[in-house]
């Protein structure tokens, strides 16, 4: 077989693959571009369906009404606080759980492991969890968004897998020098695990930032709505949308519902979009640790 | 669990154990808080399941509410919406399995074929993005893009002379959209695990194939794909293990009142019945049915996986 023909087939194959991958990638970018353009176009352009992937008659009217309303800003601030609190408590608790369980010779390890793992496969469900949070008096407090999901068993397994990959000799050396388990965790294990800890902290942060269910279940006071719940109300309910519309009308803006919705979406999307490219490699690393098998 | 080196150590005696606990008591102190967490926030709600067998009233509390035996279950099955929710859960999950399972494998194989390093990096970054968007945002994007009158998709079709399609307001279309969005959201992130499996395929296999005059497509099909088979099998089993559950957020954010007959799944049924209508006992019974079937599926899946590949999930 001629070598030239074969490489031609191969090249054709690669071109085809490149085209398909490009198309899939575009389906991830173009929708966001469309929303972005809608939020930055004039009411007239939006109304006459002129907007595609670039703003038409550039204007910031929609954002002006989003910011004068202030509800989205307040919700974002509340969500930031909840996320910081959640990540710090979760990391603390997850380390406390994963480190002892990473010792192969831990007495009682097997029953403890089963005890923890069982919760991944069987759960009380939405209603009993709600009743518990209610009985504990956590409804309408930030704790309702922090405590029930403090330890993600999945993240804990990732962490434990990583901890047990640290050579035992390093720990033994410190142990012989008279260090106790807490010293070893603090001075030997954690400094070696910085990248992995960053990854898990990011997993926790993203899950808190994006979650909406507990915000719907546990928070009923509008002043404490998390961002995703607020956004959901604007997108899915006429009432949430009307509130923003009338705010805009009060300051003399003519705005289309579509503009407001788009602006609210972009507002919530932007923080993720800005940090994501820089943090992506940490996330991928987390999946890799998991692939080694927990 | 065996040690990784495969060496079987002599069984520790009771005395060894006591010495270990005394030396490493701090480890047990550390575990105290997480274990308390698991008891309070996982095992107590499991106990709360008893209200499925009671007529729960908020004023009496869990313990003082009267027992009613299996009454809630018979009531539950008399509700047409519940059987509908079970049917929808299964339909959406089966469709997701059929289309959503192969998609990331195919994508990983394609990404592996790309020789331009920069293009590959950028493509991966973009493809992982949907995984980091909340379902509220995805719901917002989808309802805007696919809106029947104003959505950019239908406007594009209109410019080609095609009349507007009710993407999200007609049941059958909605199911297609639901599956499409699931695949779209998970394809990139799902590919990572296969990509990492592909990197461990030996270069010498490809070298030999190249000498034999294989084309790149043949190599992908005959070398790469069989090499990642163990990963594929495990992922498939995991997926089958979750057949009876659908998260709450995706259907809740994508559905609208027009498609309730095909968009209402068990989790959304529980939310509506339990929290919006206050029927705690009946919806807890619905949750219990779902949990039990799930649990059985996972156990079976793991047993199968252990038999086939020696690589059980635990």
PDB file of N, CA and C in Angstrom, chain A residues 6 10 13-14 17 22 24-25 27 34-35 49 51 100 104-107 115-116 118-119 121-123 127-128 131-132 147-148 150-151 153 175 180-181 210 212-213 216-217 228 261 269 276 280 283 287-288 293, chain B residues 1 4 20 23-24 26-28 30 37-38 40-41 43 45-46 51 110 115 119 125-129 132-134 141 143-145 152 155 184 189 196 213 216-217 248-249 271 275 280 284 291 295 298 312:
ATOM      1  N   UNK A   6      -2.171   6.361   2.512  1.00  0.00           N
ATOM      2  CA  UNK A   6      -2.540   6.089   3.889  1.00  0.00           C
ATOM      3  C   UNK A   6      -2.562   7.367   4.720  1.00  0.00           C
ATOM      4  N   UNK A  10      -5.490   9.270   6.869  1.00  0.00           N
ATOM      5  CA  UNK A  10      -5.314   9.713   8.246  1.00  0.00           C
ATOM      6  C   UNK A  10      -5.586  11.195   8.404  1.00  0.00           C
ATOM      7  N   UNK A  13      -9.203  11.871   8.299  1.00  0.00           N
ATOM      8  CA  UNK A  13      -9.794  11.452   9.566  1.00  0.00           C
ATOM      9  C   UNK A  13      -9.617  12.537  10.625  1.00  0.00           C
ATOM     10  N   UNK A  14      -8.398  13.099  10.677  1.00  0.00           N
ATOM     11  CA  UNK A  14      -8.164  14.112  11.695  1.00  0.00           C
ATOM     12  C   UNK A  14      -8.960  15.381  11.424  1.00  0.00           C
ATOM     13  N   UNK A  17     -12.474  14.743  12.573  1.00  0.00           N
ATOM     14  CA  UNK A  17     -12.550  14.773  14.034  1.00  0.00           C
ATOM     15  C   UNK A  17     -12.466  16.213  14.545  1.00  0.00           C
ATOM     16  N   UNK A  22     -14.929  20.783  17.119  1.00  0.00           N
ATOM     17  CA  UNK A  22     -15.180  22.228  17.064  1.00  0.00           C
ATOM     18  C   UNK A  22     -16.676  22.512  17.201  1.00  0.00           C
ATOM     19  N   UNK A  24     -18.983  20.694  18.665  1.00  0.00           N
ATOM     20  CA  UNK A  24     -19.439  20.460  20.041  1.00  0.00           C
ATOM     21  C   UNK A  24     -18.979  21.616  20.936  1.00  0.00           C
ATOM     22  N   UNK A  25     -17.733  22.053  20.739  1.00  0.00           N
ATOM     23  CA  UNK A  25     -17.223  23.151  21.562  1.00  0.00           C
ATOM     24  C   UNK A  25     -18.038  24.420  21.334  1.00  0.00           C
ATOM     25  N   UNK A  27     -21.161  24.606  20.668  1.00  0.00           N
ATOM     26  CA  UNK A  27     -22.442  24.532  21.380  1.00  0.00           C
ATOM     27  C   UNK A  27     -22.268  24.930  22.846  1.00  0.00           C
ATOM     28  N   UNK A  34     -24.929  34.351  23.038  1.00  0.00           N
ATOM     29  CA  UNK A  34     -26.270  34.833  22.715  1.00  0.00           C
ATOM     30  C   UNK A  34     -26.896  35.564  23.906  1.00  0.00           C
ATOM     31  N   UNK A  35     -26.793  34.943  25.089  1.00  0.00           N
ATOM     32  CA  UNK A  35     -27.348  35.557  26.286  1.00  0.00           C
ATOM     33  C   UNK A  35     -26.644  36.880  26.586  1.00  0.00           C
ATOM     34  N   UNK A  49     -36.322  40.816  17.618  1.00  0.00           N
ATOM     35  CA  UNK A  49     -35.574  39.577  17.351  1.00  0.00           C
ATOM     36  C   UNK A  49     -34.370  39.770  16.437  1.00  0.00           C
ATOM     37  N   UNK A  51     -31.189  40.206  17.646  1.00  0.00           N
ATOM     38  CA  UNK A  51     -29.920  39.903  18.308  1.00  0.00           C
ATOM     39  C   UNK A  51     -29.520  38.444  18.085  1.00  0.00           C
ATOM     40  N   UNK A 100      -7.505   9.790  59.570  1.00  0.00           N
ATOM     41  CA  UNK A 100      -7.452   8.530  60.325  1.00  0.00           C
ATOM     42  C   UNK A 100      -7.781   7.319  59.448  1.00  0.00           C
ATOM     43  N   UNK A 104      -3.814   2.196  57.090  1.00  0.00           N
ATOM     44  CA  UNK A 104      -4.252   0.838  56.767  1.00  0.00           C
ATOM     45  C   UNK A 104      -4.422  -0.012  58.015  1.00  0.00           C
ATOM     46  N   UNK A 105      -3.629   0.293  59.049  1.00  0.00           N
ATOM     47  CA  UNK A 105      -3.650  -0.568  60.231  1.00  0.00           C
ATOM     48  C   UNK A 105      -4.576  -0.042  61.323  1.00  0.00           C
ATOM     49  N   UNK A 106      -5.349   1.013  61.023  1.00  0.00           N
ATOM     50  CA  UNK A 106      -6.253   1.576  62.021  1.00  0.00           C
ATOM     51  C   UNK A 106      -7.188   0.499  62.576  1.00  0.00           C
ATOM     52  N   UNK A 107      -7.181   0.368  63.884  1.00  0.00           N
ATOM     53  CA  UNK A 107      -8.069  -0.627  64.493  1.00  0.00           C
ATOM     54  C   UNK A 107      -9.516  -0.150  64.349  1.00  0.00           C
ATOM     55  N   UNK A 115     -19.588   2.114  57.764  1.00  0.00           N
ATOM     56  CA  UNK A 115     -20.494   3.085  58.364  1.00  0.00           C
ATOM     57  C   UNK A 115     -20.586   4.354  57.515  1.00  0.00           C
ATOM     58  N   UNK A 116     -19.432   4.808  57.044  1.00  0.00           N
ATOM     59  CA  UNK A 116     -19.390   6.039  56.251  1.00  0.00           C
ATOM     60  C   UNK A 116     -19.891   5.787  54.823  1.00  0.00           C
ATOM     61  N   UNK A 118     -21.839   3.517  53.613  1.00  0.00           N
ATOM     62  CA  UNK A 118     -23.252   3.176  53.502  1.00  0.00           C
ATOM     63  C   UNK A 118     -24.090   4.408  53.159  1.00  0.00           C
ATOM     64  N   UNK A 119     -23.696   5.568  53.688  1.00  0.00           N
ATOM     65  CA  UNK A 119     -24.480   6.785  53.454  1.00  0.00           C
ATOM     66  C   UNK A 119     -24.457   7.223  51.992  1.00  0.00           C
ATOM     67  N   UNK A 121     -24.996   5.181  49.593  1.00  0.00           N
ATOM     68  CA  UNK A 121     -25.917   4.335  48.841  1.00  0.00           C
ATOM     69  C   UNK A 121     -27.322   4.304  49.403  1.00  0.00           C
ATOM     70  N   UNK A 122     -27.468   4.808  50.606  1.00  0.00           N
ATOM     71  CA  UNK A 122     -28.804   4.828  51.177  1.00  0.00           C
ATOM     72  C   UNK A 122     -28.961   6.126  51.963  1.00  0.00           C
ATOM     73  N   UNK A 123     -30.095   6.800  51.735  1.00  0.00           N
ATOM     74  CA  UNK A 123     -30.281   8.074  52.413  1.00  0.00           C
ATOM     75  C   UNK A 123     -31.720   8.199  52.885  1.00  0.00           C
ATOM     76  N   UNK A 127     -37.607  14.509  52.561  1.00  0.00           N
ATOM     77  CA  UNK A 127     -38.537  14.902  53.620  1.00  0.00           C
ATOM     78  C   UNK A 127     -37.929  14.701  55.022  1.00  0.00           C
ATOM     79  N   UNK A 128     -37.390  13.502  55.345  1.00  0.00           N
ATOM     80  CA  UNK A 128     -36.766  13.364  56.666  1.00  0.00           C
ATOM     81  C   UNK A 128     -35.628  14.361  56.890  1.00  0.00           C
ATOM     82  N   UNK A 131     -37.248  17.632  57.765  1.00  0.00           N
ATOM     83  CA  UNK A 131     -37.801  17.631  59.125  1.00  0.00           C
ATOM     84  C   UNK A 131     -36.689  17.757  60.164  1.00  0.00           C
ATOM     85  N   UNK A 132     -35.547  17.115  59.886  1.00  0.00           N
ATOM     86  CA  UNK A 132     -34.419  17.228  60.812  1.00  0.00           C
ATOM     87  C   UNK A 132     -33.927  18.665  60.898  1.00  0.00           C
ATOM     88  N   UNK A 147     -24.294  22.939  57.302  1.00  0.00           N
ATOM     89  CA  UNK A 147     -24.131  21.728  58.108  1.00  0.00           C
ATOM     90  C   UNK A 147     -24.599  20.436  57.418  1.00  0.00           C
ATOM     91  N   UNK A 148     -25.782  20.388  56.800  1.00  0.00           N
ATOM     92  CA  UNK A 148     -26.247  19.082  56.301  1.00  0.00           C
ATOM     93  C   UNK A 148     -25.301  18.422  55.301  1.00  0.00           C
ATOM     94  N   UNK A 150     -21.858  18.976  55.145  1.00  0.00           N
ATOM     95  CA  UNK A 150     -20.486  19.283  55.556  1.00  0.00           C
ATOM     96  C   UNK A 150     -19.428  18.370  54.955  1.00  0.00           C
ATOM     97  N   UNK A 151     -19.657  17.066  55.041  1.00  0.00           N
ATOM     98  CA  UNK A 151     -18.689  16.124  54.478  1.00  0.00           C
ATOM     99  C   UNK A 151     -19.317  15.478  53.254  1.00  0.00           C
ATOM    100  N   UNK A 153     -18.989  12.486  51.032  1.00  0.00           N
ATOM    101  CA  UNK A 153     -18.274  11.212  51.161  1.00  0.00           C
ATOM    102  C   UNK A 153     -17.369  10.992  49.957  1.00  0.00           C
ATOM    103  N   UNK A 175       7.256   9.991  63.596  1.00  0.00           N
ATOM    104  CA  UNK A 175       6.722   9.316  64.780  1.00  0.00           C
ATOM    105  C   UNK A 175       7.845   8.914  65.726  1.00  0.00           C
ATOM    106  N   UNK A 180       3.281  13.277  67.593  1.00  0.00           N
ATOM    107  CA  UNK A 180       2.035  12.497  67.671  1.00  0.00           C
ATOM    108  C   UNK A 180       1.265  12.618  66.356  1.00  0.00           C
ATOM    109  N   UNK A 181       0.113  11.961  66.259  1.00  0.00           N
ATOM    110  CA  UNK A 181      -0.608  11.913  64.986  1.00  0.00           C
ATOM    111  C   UNK A 181      -1.052  13.290  64.508  1.00  0.00           C
ATOM    112  N   UNK A 210     -23.295  26.336  43.172  1.00  0.00           N
ATOM    113  CA  UNK A 210     -24.284  25.940  42.175  1.00  0.00           C
ATOM    114  C   UNK A 210     -25.546  25.312  42.739  1.00  0.00           C
ATOM    115  N   UNK A 212     -29.025  24.505  44.421  1.00  0.00           N
ATOM    116  CA  UNK A 212     -30.227  25.326  44.559  1.00  0.00           C
ATOM    117  C   UNK A 212     -31.258  24.633  45.460  1.00  0.00           C
ATOM    118  N   UNK A 213     -31.207  23.283  45.522  1.00  0.00           N
ATOM    119  CA  UNK A 213     -32.256  22.551  46.233  1.00  0.00           C
ATOM    120  C   UNK A 213     -32.364  22.964  47.696  1.00  0.00           C
ATOM    121  N   UNK A 216     -33.879  26.207  48.243  1.00  0.00           N
ATOM    122  CA  UNK A 216     -35.334  26.213  48.079  1.00  0.00           C
ATOM    123  C   UNK A 216     -36.034  25.624  49.301  1.00  0.00           C
ATOM    124  N   UNK A 217     -35.411  24.582  49.877  1.00  0.00           N
ATOM    125  CA  UNK A 217     -36.061  23.877  50.975  1.00  0.00           C
ATOM    126  C   UNK A 217     -35.970  24.648  52.286  1.00  0.00           C
ATOM    127  N   UNK A 228     -28.657  31.361  43.454  1.00  0.00           N
ATOM    128  CA  UNK A 228     -29.311  30.468  42.500  1.00  0.00           C
ATOM    129  C   UNK A 228     -30.832  30.486  42.669  1.00  0.00           C
ATOM    130  N   UNK A 261     -33.831  38.941  32.050  1.00  0.00           N
ATOM    131  CA  UNK A 261     -33.448  37.551  32.316  1.00  0.00           C
ATOM    132  C   UNK A 261     -32.020  37.290  31.895  1.00  0.00           C
ATOM    133  N   UNK A 269     -23.488  34.120  35.997  1.00  0.00           N
ATOM    134  CA  UNK A 269     -22.560  33.280  35.248  1.00  0.00           C
ATOM    135  C   UNK A 269     -21.135  33.815  35.333  1.00  0.00           C
ATOM    136  N   UNK A 276     -13.008  30.172  36.169  1.00  0.00           N
ATOM    137  CA  UNK A 276     -12.935  28.800  35.691  1.00  0.00           C
ATOM    138  C   UNK A 276     -11.671  28.446  34.892  1.00  0.00           C
ATOM    139  N   UNK A 280      -9.263  25.295  36.160  1.00  0.00           N
ATOM    140  CA  UNK A 280      -9.652  24.057  35.496  1.00  0.00           C
ATOM    141  C   UNK A 280      -8.713  22.904  35.788  1.00  0.00           C
ATOM    142  N   UNK A 283      -9.368  20.990  38.956  1.00  0.00           N
ATOM    143  CA  UNK A 283     -10.538  20.109  38.899  1.00  0.00           C
ATOM    144  C   UNK A 283     -10.182  18.803  38.209  1.00  0.00           C
ATOM    145  N   UNK A 287     -10.354  14.560  39.349  1.00  0.00           N
ATOM    146  CA  UNK A 287     -10.915  13.391  38.674  1.00  0.00           C
ATOM    147  C   UNK A 287      -9.848  12.312  38.531  1.00  0.00           C
ATOM    148  N   UNK A 288      -8.606  12.749  38.275  1.00  0.00           N
ATOM    149  CA  UNK A 288      -7.514  11.792  38.113  1.00  0.00           C
ATOM    150  C   UNK A 288      -7.258  11.019  39.408  1.00  0.00           C
ATOM    151  N   UNK A 293      -8.895   4.942  41.822  1.00  0.00           N
ATOM    152  CA  UNK A 293      -9.831   4.078  42.559  1.00  0.00           C
ATOM    153  C   UNK A 293      -9.808   4.344  44.053  1.00  0.00           C
TER     154      UNK A 293
ATOM    155  N   UNK B   1     -10.392  -6.244  52.641  1.00  0.00           N
ATOM    156  CA  UNK B   1      -9.442  -5.472  51.844  1.00  0.00           C
ATOM    157  C   UNK B   1      -8.026  -5.991  52.038  1.00  0.00           C
ATOM    158  N   UNK B   4      -1.854  -3.510  49.343  1.00  0.00           N
ATOM    159  CA  UNK B   4      -1.536  -3.393  47.932  1.00  0.00           C
ATOM    160  C   UNK B   4      -0.407  -4.313  47.511  1.00  0.00           C
ATOM    161  N   UNK B  20      -2.225  -0.338  69.896  1.00  0.00           N
ATOM    162  CA  UNK B  20      -2.422   0.582  68.773  1.00  0.00           C
ATOM    163  C   UNK B  20      -3.333   1.740  69.181  1.00  0.00           C
ATOM    164  N   UNK B  23      -1.595   4.116  71.469  1.00  0.00           N
ATOM    165  CA  UNK B  23      -0.583   4.943  70.792  1.00  0.00           C
ATOM    166  C   UNK B  23      -1.232   5.987  69.883  1.00  0.00           C
ATOM    167  N   UNK B  24      -2.298   5.592  69.226  1.00  0.00           N
ATOM    168  CA  UNK B  24      -2.888   6.469  68.208  1.00  0.00           C
ATOM    169  C   UNK B  24      -4.251   6.996  68.640  1.00  0.00           C
ATOM    170  N   UNK B  26      -5.194   9.808  69.274  1.00  0.00           N
ATOM    171  CA  UNK B  26      -5.542  11.079  68.625  1.00  0.00           C
ATOM    172  C   UNK B  26      -6.340  10.855  67.335  1.00  0.00           C
ATOM    173  N   UNK B  27      -6.038   9.764  66.627  1.00  0.00           N
ATOM    174  CA  UNK B  27      -6.793   9.466  65.405  1.00  0.00           C
ATOM    175  C   UNK B  27      -8.274   9.296  65.720  1.00  0.00           C
ATOM    176  N   UNK B  28      -8.550   8.682  66.867  1.00  0.00           N
ATOM    177  CA  UNK B  28      -9.946   8.451  67.229  1.00  0.00           C
ATOM    178  C   UNK B  28     -10.614   9.745  67.679  1.00  0.00           C
ATOM    179  N   UNK B  30      -9.871  12.600  66.402  1.00  0.00           N
ATOM    180  CA  UNK B  30     -10.164  13.288  65.136  1.00  0.00           C
ATOM    181  C   UNK B  30     -11.470  12.784  64.526  1.00  0.00           C
ATOM    182  N   UNK B  37     -21.176  13.887  62.813  1.00  0.00           N
ATOM    183  CA  UNK B  37     -21.850  14.448  61.646  1.00  0.00           C
ATOM    184  C   UNK B  37     -22.644  13.380  60.900  1.00  0.00           C
ATOM    185  N   UNK B  38     -21.990  12.239  60.653  1.00  0.00           N
ATOM    186  CA  UNK B  38     -22.677  11.191  59.908  1.00  0.00           C
ATOM    187  C   UNK B  38     -23.909  10.688  60.658  1.00  0.00           C
ATOM    188  N   UNK B  40     -25.762  12.399  62.897  1.00  0.00           N
ATOM    189  CA  UNK B  40     -26.830  13.404  62.947  1.00  0.00           C
ATOM    190  C   UNK B  40     -27.449  13.639  61.570  1.00  0.00           C
ATOM    191  N   UNK B  41     -26.629  13.846  60.562  1.00  0.00           N
ATOM    192  CA  UNK B  41     -27.177  14.289  59.286  1.00  0.00           C
ATOM    193  C   UNK B  41     -27.409  13.172  58.272  1.00  0.00           C
ATOM    194  N   UNK B  43     -27.683   9.329  59.532  1.00  0.00           N
ATOM    195  CA  UNK B  43     -28.385   8.189  60.122  1.00  0.00           C
ATOM    196  C   UNK B  43     -29.697   8.612  60.791  1.00  0.00           C
ATOM    197  N   UNK B  45     -31.789  11.054  59.736  1.00  0.00           N
ATOM    198  CA  UNK B  45     -32.811  11.083  58.683  1.00  0.00           C
ATOM    199  C   UNK B  45     -33.226   9.683  58.223  1.00  0.00           C
ATOM    200  N   UNK B  46     -32.280   8.722  58.226  1.00  0.00           N
ATOM    201  CA  UNK B  46     -32.688   7.356  57.881  1.00  0.00           C
ATOM    202  C   UNK B  46     -33.723   6.855  58.880  1.00  0.00           C
ATOM    203  N   UNK B  51     -41.627   7.709  59.382  1.00  0.00           N
ATOM    204  CA  UNK B  51     -42.891   8.413  59.134  1.00  0.00           C
ATOM    205  C   UNK B  51     -43.598   7.906  57.880  1.00  0.00           C
ATOM    206  N   UNK B 110     -12.029  10.890  20.194  1.00  0.00           N
ATOM    207  CA  UNK B 110     -11.786  11.951  19.220  1.00  0.00           C
ATOM    208  C   UNK B 110     -10.712  12.912  19.716  1.00  0.00           C
ATOM    209  N   UNK B 115      -3.962  16.250  16.985  1.00  0.00           N
ATOM    210  CA  UNK B 115      -2.514  16.376  17.162  1.00  0.00           C
ATOM    211  C   UNK B 115      -2.108  17.795  17.576  1.00  0.00           C
ATOM    212  N   UNK B 119      -4.989  23.465  20.222  1.00  0.00           N
ATOM    213  CA  UNK B 119      -6.407  23.270  19.923  1.00  0.00           C
ATOM    214  C   UNK B 119      -7.033  22.294  20.912  1.00  0.00           C
ATOM    215  N   UNK B 125     -10.883  22.759  27.607  1.00  0.00           N
ATOM    216  CA  UNK B 125     -11.344  23.788  28.544  1.00  0.00           C
ATOM    217  C   UNK B 125     -12.796  24.164  28.266  1.00  0.00           C
ATOM    218  N   UNK B 126     -13.102  24.361  26.989  1.00  0.00           N
ATOM    219  CA  UNK B 126     -14.463  24.753  26.623  1.00  0.00           C
ATOM    220  C   UNK B 126     -15.455  23.616  26.903  1.00  0.00           C
ATOM    221  N   UNK B 127     -15.041  22.390  26.601  1.00  0.00           N
ATOM    222  CA  UNK B 127     -15.965  21.262  26.737  1.00  0.00           C
ATOM    223  C   UNK B 127     -16.278  20.921  28.189  1.00  0.00           C
ATOM    224  N   UNK B 128     -15.363  21.244  29.090  1.00  0.00           N
ATOM    225  CA  UNK B 128     -15.623  20.958  30.508  1.00  0.00           C
ATOM    226  C   UNK B 128     -16.559  21.994  31.118  1.00  0.00           C
ATOM    227  N   UNK B 129     -16.656  23.154  30.476  1.00  0.00           N
ATOM    228  CA  UNK B 129     -17.388  24.273  31.073  1.00  0.00           C
ATOM    229  C   UNK B 129     -18.815  23.951  31.530  1.00  0.00           C
ATOM    230  N   UNK B 132     -19.669  23.001  35.049  1.00  0.00           N
ATOM    231  CA  UNK B 132     -19.546  23.951  36.149  1.00  0.00           C
ATOM    232  C   UNK B 132     -20.671  24.962  36.194  1.00  0.00           C
ATOM    233  N   UNK B 133     -21.643  24.803  35.297  1.00  0.00           N
ATOM    234  CA  UNK B 133     -22.785  25.710  35.325  1.00  0.00           C
ATOM    235  C   UNK B 133     -23.883  25.073  36.168  1.00  0.00           C
ATOM    236  N   UNK B 134     -24.550  25.898  36.970  1.00  0.00           N
ATOM    237  CA  UNK B 134     -25.642  25.344  37.784  1.00  0.00           C
ATOM    238  C   UNK B 134     -26.821  25.004  36.885  1.00  0.00           C
ATOM    239  N   UNK B 141     -30.467  29.245  30.136  1.00  0.00           N
ATOM    240  CA  UNK B 141     -29.919  29.252  28.775  1.00  0.00           C
ATOM    241  C   UNK B 141     -30.851  28.506  27.818  1.00  0.00           C
ATOM    242  N   UNK B 143     -34.099  27.677  28.113  1.00  0.00           N
ATOM    243  CA  UNK B 143     -35.414  28.272  27.857  1.00  0.00           C
ATOM    244  C   UNK B 143     -35.295  29.538  27.003  1.00  0.00           C
ATOM    245  N   UNK B 144     -34.173  30.235  27.080  1.00  0.00           N
ATOM    246  CA  UNK B 144     -34.006  31.417  26.238  1.00  0.00           C
ATOM    247  C   UNK B 144     -33.731  31.015  24.789  1.00  0.00           C
ATOM    248  N   UNK B 145     -32.805  30.097  24.622  1.00  0.00           N
ATOM    249  CA  UNK B 145     -32.400  29.706  23.263  1.00  0.00           C
ATOM    250  C   UNK B 145     -33.501  28.988  22.493  1.00  0.00           C
ATOM    251  N   UNK B 152     -33.319  31.886  19.622  1.00  0.00           N
ATOM    252  CA  UNK B 152     -32.449  32.024  18.457  1.00  0.00           C
ATOM    253  C   UNK B 152     -32.520  30.788  17.558  1.00  0.00           C
ATOM    254  N   UNK B 155     -35.531  31.118  15.378  1.00  0.00           N
ATOM    255  CA  UNK B 155     -35.338  32.207  14.419  1.00  0.00           C
ATOM    256  C   UNK B 155     -34.423  31.757  13.291  1.00  0.00           C
ATOM    257  N   UNK B 184     -25.118  17.056  26.637  1.00  0.00           N
ATOM    258  CA  UNK B 184     -24.319  18.266  26.453  1.00  0.00           C
ATOM    259  C   UNK B 184     -23.596  18.642  27.743  1.00  0.00           C
ATOM    260  N   UNK B 189     -16.887  16.572  30.686  1.00  0.00           N
ATOM    261  CA  UNK B 189     -16.357  16.155  31.980  1.00  0.00           C
ATOM    262  C   UNK B 189     -16.268  14.633  32.047  1.00  0.00           C
ATOM    263  N   UNK B 196      -7.904   9.655  30.668  1.00  0.00           N
ATOM    264  CA  UNK B 196      -6.813   9.232  31.538  1.00  0.00           C
ATOM    265  C   UNK B 196      -6.549   7.745  31.359  1.00  0.00           C
ATOM    266  N   UNK B 213       0.797  -1.129   8.959  1.00  0.00           N
ATOM    267  CA  UNK B 213       0.058  -0.319   8.007  1.00  0.00           C
ATOM    268  C   UNK B 213      -1.380  -0.032   8.388  1.00  0.00           C
ATOM    269  N   UNK B 216      -5.269   5.401  11.175  1.00  0.00           N
ATOM    270  CA  UNK B 216      -5.514   5.879  12.538  1.00  0.00           C
ATOM    271  C   UNK B 216      -6.887   5.470  13.029  1.00  0.00           C
ATOM    272  N   UNK B 217      -7.835   5.427  12.104  1.00  0.00           N
ATOM    273  CA  UNK B 217      -9.163   5.002  12.540  1.00  0.00           C
ATOM    274  C   UNK B 217      -9.122   3.548  13.012  1.00  0.00           C
ATOM    275  N   UNK B 248     -32.847  16.098  41.602  1.00  0.00           N
ATOM    276  CA  UNK B 248     -34.009  16.964  41.637  1.00  0.00           C
ATOM    277  C   UNK B 248     -33.838  18.177  40.723  1.00  0.00           C
ATOM    278  N   UNK B 249     -32.602  18.683  40.663  1.00  0.00           N
ATOM    279  CA  UNK B 249     -32.413  19.999  40.059  1.00  0.00           C
ATOM    280  C   UNK B 249     -32.615  20.021  38.549  1.00  0.00           C
ATOM    281  N   UNK B 271     -40.936  16.450  46.102  1.00  0.00           N
ATOM    282  CA  UNK B 271     -40.873  17.862  46.474  1.00  0.00           C
ATOM    283  C   UNK B 271     -42.262  18.498  46.442  1.00  0.00           C
ATOM    284  N   UNK B 275     -43.348  18.885  50.226  1.00  0.00           N
ATOM    285  CA  UNK B 275     -43.051  20.206  50.765  1.00  0.00           C
ATOM    286  C   UNK B 275     -44.039  21.267  50.334  1.00  0.00           C
ATOM    287  N   UNK B 280     -46.272  14.834  54.224  1.00  0.00           N
ATOM    288  CA  UNK B 280     -44.944  14.330  54.561  1.00  0.00           C
ATOM    289  C   UNK B 280     -44.864  12.815  54.492  1.00  0.00           C
ATOM    290  N   UNK B 284     -42.569  10.632  51.941  1.00  0.00           N
ATOM    291  CA  UNK B 284     -41.451   9.868  52.488  1.00  0.00           C
ATOM    292  C   UNK B 284     -41.522   8.420  52.019  1.00  0.00           C
ATOM    293  N   UNK B 291     -35.272   4.764  47.313  1.00  0.00           N
ATOM    294  CA  UNK B 291     -33.996   4.414  47.951  1.00  0.00           C
ATOM    295  C   UNK B 291     -33.757   2.918  47.951  1.00  0.00           C
ATOM    296  N   UNK B 295     -30.734   1.039  46.132  1.00  0.00           N
ATOM    297  CA  UNK B 295     -29.768   0.308  46.929  1.00  0.00           C
ATOM    298  C   UNK B 295     -29.590  -1.096  46.354  1.00  0.00           C
ATOM    299  N   UNK B 298     -27.545  -0.913  43.176  1.00  0.00           N
ATOM    300  CA  UNK B 298     -26.117  -0.675  43.386  1.00  0.00           C
ATOM    301  C   UNK B 298     -25.423  -1.944  43.861  1.00  0.00           C
ATOM    302  N   UNK B 312     -14.457  -4.234  41.598  1.00  0.00           N
ATOM    303  CA  UNK B 312     -15.675  -3.729  42.205  1.00  0.00           C
ATOM    304  C   UNK B 312     -15.512  -2.289  42.631  1.00  0.00           C
TER     305      UNK B 312
END
